[in-house]
Short mmCIF file of C-alpha atoms in Angstrom, two decimals:
data_model
loop_
_atom_site.label_atom_id
_atom_site.label_comp_id
_atom_site.label_asym_id
_atom_site.label_seq_id
_atom_site.Cartn_x
_atom_site.Cartn_y
_atom_site.Cartn_z
CA MET A 241 44.42 20.44 -0.72
CA ALA A 242 43.12 21.31 3.32
CA ASP A 243 40.62 24.34 1.70
CA LEU A 244 38.29 21.53 0.14
CA PRO A 245 35.30 21.72 1.74
CA THR A 246 34.87 17.50 3.91
CA VAL A 247 32.20 17.30 5.23
CA ALA A 248 28.96 15.99 3.62
CA ASP A 249 25.10 17.87 3.40
CA PRO A 250 22.99 16.05 5.49
CA ALA A 251 20.27 16.00 2.95
CA HIS A 252 23.03 14.05 0.58
CA VAL A 253 23.00 11.69 2.57
CA GLU A 254 19.60 10.92 2.33
CA ARG A 255 19.41 11.40 -0.84
CA ALA A 256 22.49 8.94 -1.34
CA TRP A 257 20.45 5.55 0.64
CA GLU A 258 17.22 6.38 -0.74
CA PHE A 259 18.79 5.45 -3.75
CA TYR A 260 20.95 2.60 -2.06
CA ARG A 261 17.59 1.90 -0.77
CA SER A 262 15.75 2.28 -4.41
CA ILE A 263 17.32 -0.27 -5.85
CA GLY A 264 17.07 -2.56 -3.65
CA SER A 265 20.36 -2.41 -0.95
CA PRO A 266 22.50 -4.76 -2.93
CA LYS A 267 25.14 -7.02 -0.93
CA TYR A 268 26.77 -8.15 -3.85
CA ILE A 269 28.04 -7.17 -6.39
CA CYS A 270 29.12 -6.79 -9.93
CA ALA A 271 32.60 -4.88 -10.27
CA PRO A 272 33.25 -3.01 -13.32
CA MET A 273 36.78 -5.40 -15.87
CA VAL A 274 37.46 -3.90 -18.88
CA ASN A 275 36.68 -6.24 -21.60
CA GLN A 276 35.26 -8.23 -18.56
CA SER A 277 32.23 -7.33 -16.74
CA GLU A 278 30.06 -6.78 -21.17
CA LEU A 279 27.24 -7.93 -21.30
CA PRO A 280 27.10 -11.29 -21.54
CA PHE A 281 28.99 -11.85 -17.93
CA ARG A 282 26.61 -9.48 -16.26
CA LEU A 283 23.46 -11.01 -17.87
CA LEU A 284 25.03 -14.65 -16.49
CA CYS A 285 25.65 -12.14 -13.05
CA ARG A 286 23.00 -11.41 -12.31
CA LYS A 287 21.02 -15.60 -12.94
CA TYR A 288 23.02 -17.19 -9.75
CA LYS A 289 21.98 -13.44 -7.47
CA THR A 290 24.50 -10.56 -8.20
CA GLU A 291 22.41 -7.32 -7.36
CA LEU A 292 24.86 -4.86 -8.68
CA CYS A 293 26.44 -4.81 -11.92
CA TYR A 294 28.72 -1.61 -13.37
CA THR A 295 29.73 -2.17 -16.97
CA PRO A 296 33.43 -2.19 -17.70
CA MET A 297 35.69 0.81 -17.09
CA ILE A 298 34.44 3.40 -20.38
CA ASN A 299 37.12 5.85 -21.99
CA SER A 300 35.26 8.88 -21.28
CA GLY A 301 36.88 10.59 -23.96
CA CYS A 302 35.97 7.88 -26.50
CA PHE A 303 33.19 7.78 -25.84
CA ALA A 304 32.58 11.76 -25.51
CA ARG A 305 33.87 12.11 -29.37
CA ASP A 306 32.92 8.56 -31.01
CA PRO A 307 29.35 7.76 -32.26
CA LYS A 308 30.97 4.27 -33.04
CA TYR A 309 32.93 3.12 -29.50
CA ARG A 310 29.87 4.29 -27.58
CA ALA A 311 27.39 1.86 -30.32
CA VAL A 312 30.08 -1.05 -29.21
CA ASN A 313 30.79 -0.12 -26.02
CA PHE A 314 27.60 0.64 -24.19
CA THR A 315 24.34 -1.89 -25.21
CA PRO A 316 20.82 -1.20 -23.05
CA CYS A 317 19.05 -3.96 -21.74
CA ALA A 318 15.96 -4.42 -19.72
CA GLU A 319 17.47 -6.65 -18.01
CA ASP A 320 20.32 -5.25 -16.86
CA ARG A 321 19.19 -3.82 -13.68
CA PRO A 322 20.50 -1.99 -11.74
CA LEU A 323 23.48 -0.82 -13.36
CA VAL A 324 26.44 1.82 -13.07
CA ALA A 325 28.01 3.22 -16.02
CA GLN A 326 31.71 3.12 -14.97
CA PHE A 327 33.71 6.62 -16.40
CA ALA A 328 37.48 6.95 -16.07
CA GLY A 329 39.09 9.55 -17.29
CA ASP A 330 40.96 12.67 -15.80
CA ASP A 331 38.76 15.99 -17.35
CA PRO A 332 35.31 16.95 -15.73
CA GLU A 333 34.19 18.26 -18.56
CA THR A 334 34.70 15.13 -20.13
CA ILE A 335 33.72 12.57 -18.18
CA LEU A 336 29.69 14.76 -17.83
CA ALA A 337 29.86 14.86 -21.35
CA ALA A 338 30.45 10.66 -21.64
CA ALA A 339 28.39 9.81 -18.80
CA LEU A 340 25.63 12.04 -20.38
CA HIS A 341 24.89 9.89 -23.78
CA VAL A 342 23.77 6.33 -21.35
CA GLN A 343 22.26 8.56 -17.44
CA ASP A 344 18.80 8.04 -19.33
CA HIS A 345 19.91 3.76 -18.99
CA VAL A 346 21.74 3.58 -15.67
CA ASP A 347 21.13 4.00 -12.43
CA ALA A 348 23.99 5.85 -11.56
CA VAL A 349 28.03 6.52 -13.01
CA ASP A 350 30.60 5.70 -11.32
CA LEU A 351 34.99 7.60 -10.95
CA ASN A 352 36.89 4.74 -11.69
CA LEU A 353 39.71 6.21 -9.23
CA GLY A 354 41.38 2.64 -9.40
CA CYS A 355 43.17 0.85 -12.45
CA PRO A 356 46.39 0.41 -11.36
CA GLN A 357 47.86 -0.58 -14.42
CA ASP A 358 50.99 0.89 -16.89
CA ILE A 359 48.53 2.19 -19.33
CA ALA A 360 46.26 4.60 -16.45
CA ARG A 361 49.53 5.95 -15.47
CA ARG A 362 50.04 6.85 -19.03
CA GLY A 363 46.33 7.82 -19.28
CA HIS A 364 46.11 10.06 -16.66
CA TYR A 365 43.39 8.09 -15.07
CA GLY A 366 42.12 5.50 -11.88
CA SER A 367 44.14 5.03 -9.49
CA PHE A 368 47.09 7.36 -10.93
CA LEU A 369 44.04 10.32 -9.98
CA LEU A 370 44.89 9.26 -6.02
CA GLU A 371 47.21 11.93 -5.21
CA GLU A 372 45.85 14.16 -6.35
CA THR A 373 42.24 15.95 -4.57
CA ALA A 374 41.46 18.98 -5.50
CA LEU A 375 41.04 17.12 -9.30
CA ILE A 376 39.48 14.53 -7.93
CA GLU A 377 36.86 16.94 -6.31
CA ALA A 378 36.10 18.72 -9.01
CA ILE A 379 35.10 15.78 -11.66
CA VAL A 380 32.15 14.24 -8.80
CA ARG A 381 31.17 17.96 -8.07
CA THR A 382 30.86 18.12 -11.83
CA LEU A 383 29.34 15.06 -12.45
CA VAL A 384 26.92 15.19 -9.72
CA ARG A 385 25.77 19.48 -10.41
CA GLY A 386 25.57 18.04 -14.45
CA LEU A 387 23.98 14.66 -13.96
CA LYS A 388 20.09 13.44 -13.29
CA VAL A 389 21.68 9.71 -12.95
CA PRO A 390 23.76 9.27 -8.95
CA VAL A 391 27.18 9.35 -8.59
CA THR A 392 29.24 6.41 -7.09
CA VAL A 393 32.92 6.79 -7.14
CA LYS A 394 35.30 3.14 -6.43
CA ILE A 395 39.35 3.82 -4.97
CA ARG A 396 42.14 1.16 -4.08
CA LEU A 397 43.85 2.93 -1.01
CA LEU A 398 46.29 5.81 -0.60
CA GLN A 399 50.16 4.47 -0.17
CA ALA A 400 50.61 7.79 1.82
CA GLY A 401 49.22 5.24 4.21
CA LEU A 402 44.80 5.71 6.40
CA GLU A 403 45.17 9.04 6.42
CA PRO A 404 45.15 10.37 4.34
CA THR A 405 42.30 7.28 2.52
CA LEU A 406 40.15 8.80 4.83
CA HIS A 407 40.80 12.51 3.89
CA LEU A 408 40.49 11.41 0.13
CA CYS A 409 37.17 9.25 1.10
CA ARG A 410 35.40 12.79 3.53
CA VAL A 411 36.37 15.01 0.55
CA ILE A 412 34.65 12.23 -2.43
CA GLN A 413 31.49 11.67 -0.30
CA ALA A 414 31.65 15.52 0.99
CA ALA A 415 31.69 16.75 -3.05
CA GLY A 416 28.63 14.50 -3.72
CA ALA A 417 29.08 11.17 -3.72
CA SER A 418 26.10 8.51 -3.14
CA ILE A 419 28.46 5.63 -2.42
CA LEU A 420 31.73 4.61 -2.02
CA THR A 421 33.10 1.49 -3.07
CA VAL A 422 37.35 0.71 -1.78
CA HIS A 423 39.34 -1.78 -2.83
CA GLY A 424 41.90 -2.41 -0.10
CA ARG A 425 44.67 -2.88 -1.68
CA THR A 426 46.98 0.02 -2.88
CA ARG A 427 48.03 0.37 -6.39
CA ALA A 428 51.24 -1.31 -6.93
CA GLU A 429 49.82 -4.17 -5.19
CA LYS A 430 48.69 -6.75 -7.70
CA LYS A 431 49.30 -10.16 -9.98
CA GLN A 432 52.44 -11.17 -8.25
CA GLU A 433 53.19 -8.33 -5.57
CA ILE A 434 49.46 -9.33 -4.60
CA ARG A 435 49.29 -9.07 -0.13
CA ALA A 436 45.45 -9.52 1.04
CA ALA A 437 43.47 -6.93 1.24
CA ASN A 438 43.56 -4.60 3.58
CA TRP A 439 39.69 -5.21 5.67
CA ASP A 440 40.76 -3.18 8.93
CA ALA A 441 41.31 0.59 6.21
CA ILE A 442 38.12 -0.89 4.83
CA ARG A 443 36.75 -0.39 8.17
CA ALA A 444 38.58 2.48 9.27
CA ILE A 445 37.07 3.62 6.20
CA LYS A 446 33.37 2.68 6.19
CA ARG A 447 33.17 4.07 10.15
CA GLU A 448 34.34 7.20 9.03
CA MET A 449 31.48 7.35 6.29
CA LEU A 450 27.78 8.40 5.86
CA ILE A 451 26.97 6.82 2.64
CA PRO A 452 27.26 3.13 1.62
CA VAL A 453 30.00 1.81 1.20
CA PHE A 454 31.00 -1.58 -1.00
CA ALA A 455 34.35 -3.78 0.27
CA ASN A 456 36.91 -5.13 -2.95
CA GLY A 457 39.35 -7.63 -2.31
CA GLY A 458 40.05 -10.99 -0.27
CA ILE A 459 36.84 -12.31 -2.15
CA GLU A 460 37.41 -16.58 -3.26
CA ASN A 461 34.58 -18.20 -2.23
CA PHE A 462 31.29 -17.39 -0.58
CA ASP A 463 32.31 -17.54 3.15
CA ASP A 464 34.92 -14.79 2.51
CA ILE A 465 31.41 -12.52 1.91
CA GLN A 466 30.42 -12.80 5.20
CA ARG A 467 33.09 -13.02 6.39
CA CYS A 468 34.36 -9.57 4.29
CA LEU A 469 31.45 -7.81 5.77
CA ASP A 470 31.45 -8.61 9.50
CA HIS A 471 34.71 -7.12 9.53
CA THR A 472 34.49 -3.84 7.57
CA GLY A 473 30.50 -3.49 8.24
CA ALA A 474 30.67 -2.79 4.78
CA ASP A 475 27.12 -2.19 2.64
CA GLY A 476 28.06 -4.41 0.25
CA VAL A 477 30.62 -6.95 -1.05
CA MET A 478 32.47 -6.09 -4.64
CA SER A 479 34.00 -9.04 -5.86
CA SER A 480 35.97 -9.51 -9.89
CA GLU A 481 38.51 -12.12 -9.83
CA ALA A 482 36.73 -15.02 -8.28
CA LEU A 483 33.22 -13.97 -10.24
CA LEU A 484 34.85 -14.05 -13.52
CA GLU A 485 36.69 -18.00 -12.32
CA PHE A 486 32.80 -18.29 -10.92
CA PRO A 487 30.12 -16.40 -11.79
CA ALA A 488 27.61 -18.86 -9.44
CA LEU A 489 29.98 -17.24 -6.76
CA PHE A 490 27.07 -15.38 -5.02
CA ALA A 491 24.73 -17.80 -5.67
CA ASN A 492 26.48 -20.05 -3.04
CA ILE A 493 26.96 -23.85 -4.87
CA PRO A 494 29.84 -25.65 -4.57
CA TYR A 495 32.77 -24.34 -6.95
CA SER A 496 33.75 -27.72 -9.06
CA VAL A 497 35.31 -28.63 -12.67
CA ALA A 498 31.14 -29.51 -14.07
CA MET A 499 30.20 -26.35 -12.48
CA GLN A 500 32.45 -24.58 -14.85
CA ASP A 501 32.27 -26.31 -17.75
CA GLN A 502 28.07 -25.52 -16.85
CA LEU A 503 29.15 -21.57 -16.57
CA ALA A 504 31.07 -22.01 -19.82
CA ALA A 505 28.11 -23.16 -22.47
CA GLU A 506 25.80 -20.31 -20.31
CA HIS A 507 28.06 -18.02 -21.42
CA LEU A 508 28.87 -18.54 -24.55
CA ALA A 509 24.77 -19.51 -25.60
CA LEU A 510 24.09 -15.81 -23.86
CA ALA A 511 27.37 -14.31 -26.16
CA ARG A 512 24.99 -15.83 -29.59
CA VAL A 513 23.14 -13.48 -28.53
CA HIS A 514 24.67 -10.40 -27.17
CA TYR A 515 28.05 -11.01 -28.95
CA GLU A 516 29.35 -7.83 -27.26
CA PHE A 517 33.41 -6.81 -27.23
CA GLY A 518 33.51 -9.31 -30.40
CA PRO A 519 35.87 -12.39 -29.43
CA VAL A 520 38.53 -10.87 -27.21
CA ALA A 521 36.23 -11.25 -24.23
CA VAL A 522 34.57 -14.02 -24.58
CA ARG A 523 38.74 -15.84 -25.13
CA ALA A 524 39.17 -14.20 -22.75
CA HIS A 525 36.02 -15.53 -19.92
CA LEU A 526 36.24 -18.75 -21.71
CA PHE A 527 39.63 -19.24 -20.73
CA LYS A 528 38.77 -18.59 -16.34
CA TYR A 529 37.02 -20.62 -16.52
CA LEU A 530 38.09 -22.91 -17.54
CA TYR A 531 41.10 -22.36 -16.93
CA THR A 532 41.59 -25.59 -14.13
CA GLY A 533 41.48 -27.61 -17.26
CA LEU A 534 43.13 -25.98 -19.70
CA GLN A 535 45.63 -26.21 -17.16
CA VAL A 536 46.31 -30.05 -17.80
CA HIS A 537 44.83 -30.11 -21.18
CA THR A 538 46.93 -28.50 -23.21
CA ASP A 539 45.64 -28.65 -26.86
CA LEU A 540 42.48 -27.01 -25.51
CA ARG A 541 44.52 -24.02 -24.05
CA ASP A 542 46.69 -24.08 -27.18
CA MET A 543 43.20 -24.50 -29.33
CA LEU A 544 41.22 -21.48 -27.30
CA SER A 545 44.30 -19.16 -27.90
CA ASN A 546 44.28 -19.59 -31.93
CA SER A 547 39.85 -19.31 -31.83
CA ASN A 548 38.10 -16.58 -33.03
CA THR A 549 34.97 -17.34 -33.18
CA MET A 550 31.73 -19.01 -31.57
CA GLU A 551 31.86 -22.42 -32.93
CA GLU A 552 35.44 -22.59 -32.21
CA PHE A 553 35.43 -21.53 -29.01
CA GLU A 554 31.81 -24.51 -28.38
CA VAL A 555 34.29 -27.12 -29.74
CA VAL A 556 37.40 -26.38 -26.87
CA ALA A 557 34.18 -26.31 -24.05
CA ARG A 558 32.05 -29.11 -25.68
CA THR A 559 35.70 -30.94 -26.09
CA LEU A 560 36.68 -30.47 -22.07
CA ARG A 561 33.26 -31.00 -20.88
CA GLU A 562 33.19 -34.38 -22.93
CA ARG A 563 36.84 -34.98 -21.44
CA ARG A 564 36.30 -34.49 -17.68
CA ALA A 565 32.54 -35.77 -18.38
CA ALA A 566 34.03 -39.50 -18.82
CA HIS A 567 36.13 -39.56 -15.50
CA GLU A 568 37.34 -36.29 -13.73
CA TYR A 569 33.59 -35.74 -12.55
CA THR A 570 32.52 -38.78 -10.11
CA CYS A 571 35.99 -39.46 -9.77
CA THR A 572 36.06 -39.31 -5.62
CA SER A 573 40.19 -40.35 -5.21
CA PRO A 574 41.45 -37.86 -7.43
CA GLU A 575 45.29 -38.54 -5.69
CA THR A 576 45.29 -41.67 -6.37
CA CYS A 577 43.25 -42.75 -9.55
CA GLY A 578 46.99 -42.27 -11.91
CA GLN A 579 44.36 -39.71 -13.93
CA PRO A 580 45.34 -36.05 -14.61
CA HIS A 581 42.97 -33.17 -12.48
CA SER A 582 41.83 -30.15 -12.48
CA VAL A 583 43.83 -28.46 -9.35
CA ARG A 584 44.59 -25.22 -9.21
CA LYS A 585 41.81 -22.68 -9.78
CA TRP A 586 43.01 -19.06 -12.36
CA TYR A 587 41.91 -16.62 -9.05
CA ARG A 588 45.30 -18.15 -7.17
CA ARG A 589 47.19 -18.06 -10.27
CA TYR A 590 49.74 -15.69 -8.36
CA LEU A 591 49.80 -17.84 -5.25
CA SER A 592 51.21 -20.19 -3.76
CA ASP A 593 49.28 -23.17 -1.62
CA ASP A 594 49.65 -21.03 1.60
CA GLY A 595 49.03 -17.37 0.02
CA GLN A 596 51.99 -16.72 -0.53
CA PRO A 597 52.38 -14.21 -3.55
CA LEU A 598 54.18 -16.59 -6.05
CA ARG A 599 58.04 -15.01 -7.60
CA PRO A 600 58.05 -14.68 -11.19
CA LYS A 601 60.59 -17.66 -12.70
CA ALA A 602 63.68 -17.54 -13.89
CA ASN A 603 63.50 -16.85 -17.62
CA ALA A 604 60.30 -17.84 -17.80
CA GLU A 605 57.58 -16.41 -20.69
CA PRO A 606 55.98 -13.13 -20.39
CA GLU A 607 52.15 -12.37 -19.94
CA PRO A 608 50.57 -11.55 -23.08
CA ALA A 609 49.87 -8.06 -23.22
CA PRO A 610 46.29 -6.69 -22.83
CA GLU A 611 43.80 -7.11 -25.69
CA VAL A 612 42.25 -3.21 -25.38
CA ASP A 613 44.40 -0.76 -25.86
CA LEU A 614 42.74 2.45 -23.42
CA GLU A 615 44.59 5.35 -25.08
CA SER A 616 43.88 4.77 -28.97
CA CYS A 617 40.37 4.38 -28.78
CA ASN A 618 40.53 0.96 -30.77
CA TRP A 619 39.65 -1.92 -28.40
CA PHE A 620 39.54 -4.83 -30.76
#
């Protein structure tokens, strides 16, 4: 590990900043999310002030060898720029082969070193590569040498602590990465083990780095964005879960159930035109947009679970909107009106009212299994 270069080439650092400026010096960024940061969602986010979007994480092996997989998992669109395509994998040449297929349609290629799910452990990618510094260096350097677009990297904090994380960041920068995104949590800090994002660690990394740094984690509302930028000194803020529930996050529009219903309708209209990833993605988005209402109107939650067509999705969204518009949109005394109201946001599903992690209840039903198998290349 000590033999790997850790000093960045000054000419590369200048090129990295030129690249950042060339895409508009973005501060509001949509994170890469499996099956969720697909084209209709990205276009909706862009309508509401998102300045840079990442594709969902793409399996590099499948993308490199399977034309059908490529057609399903990447759709060029002139309105969808600037755009970064994110790949997962552990073989430098395979990731390069995959990235070569998209380099003419994106502004950069990103290496996923942040996915903390068990499927990433089994597949040997994402955050389960973080301790393999030499392999990471080889992947980044191979991509930098083989692509004509810049290479970016997204990481989580190493479980071993800040100094090993800083060392990894220096190696990534020296290997030629043009932007580094840091999720301020370790791979163990997820779901019921979620903790506050470590903005102090991101600040320490930003002070060390010479290239642009994006901060990820701990963004629930618009006020958090500036707090994060001020605290970390980062050049941009990347949102995932808050943006998934509320794509208007970066537009500083107040959160409301009426706005959630509007966003659901707008997403469905976009999905009618760009049906990327099919019903799996549409259903998942509606569960997040409409989460508060579906906790109250459980018959519609069950209906959505069994919906598979655009017509069925539209019935669920329209029915919930009509029910809420009849009372909830205009009610000024929800505590005393005697009518059920939507309360808990999807973003806080693992948190108590005071922000502490919620532990699973005894005999609670397990969460649904992922609807996508990245290992088999079968996404449906």
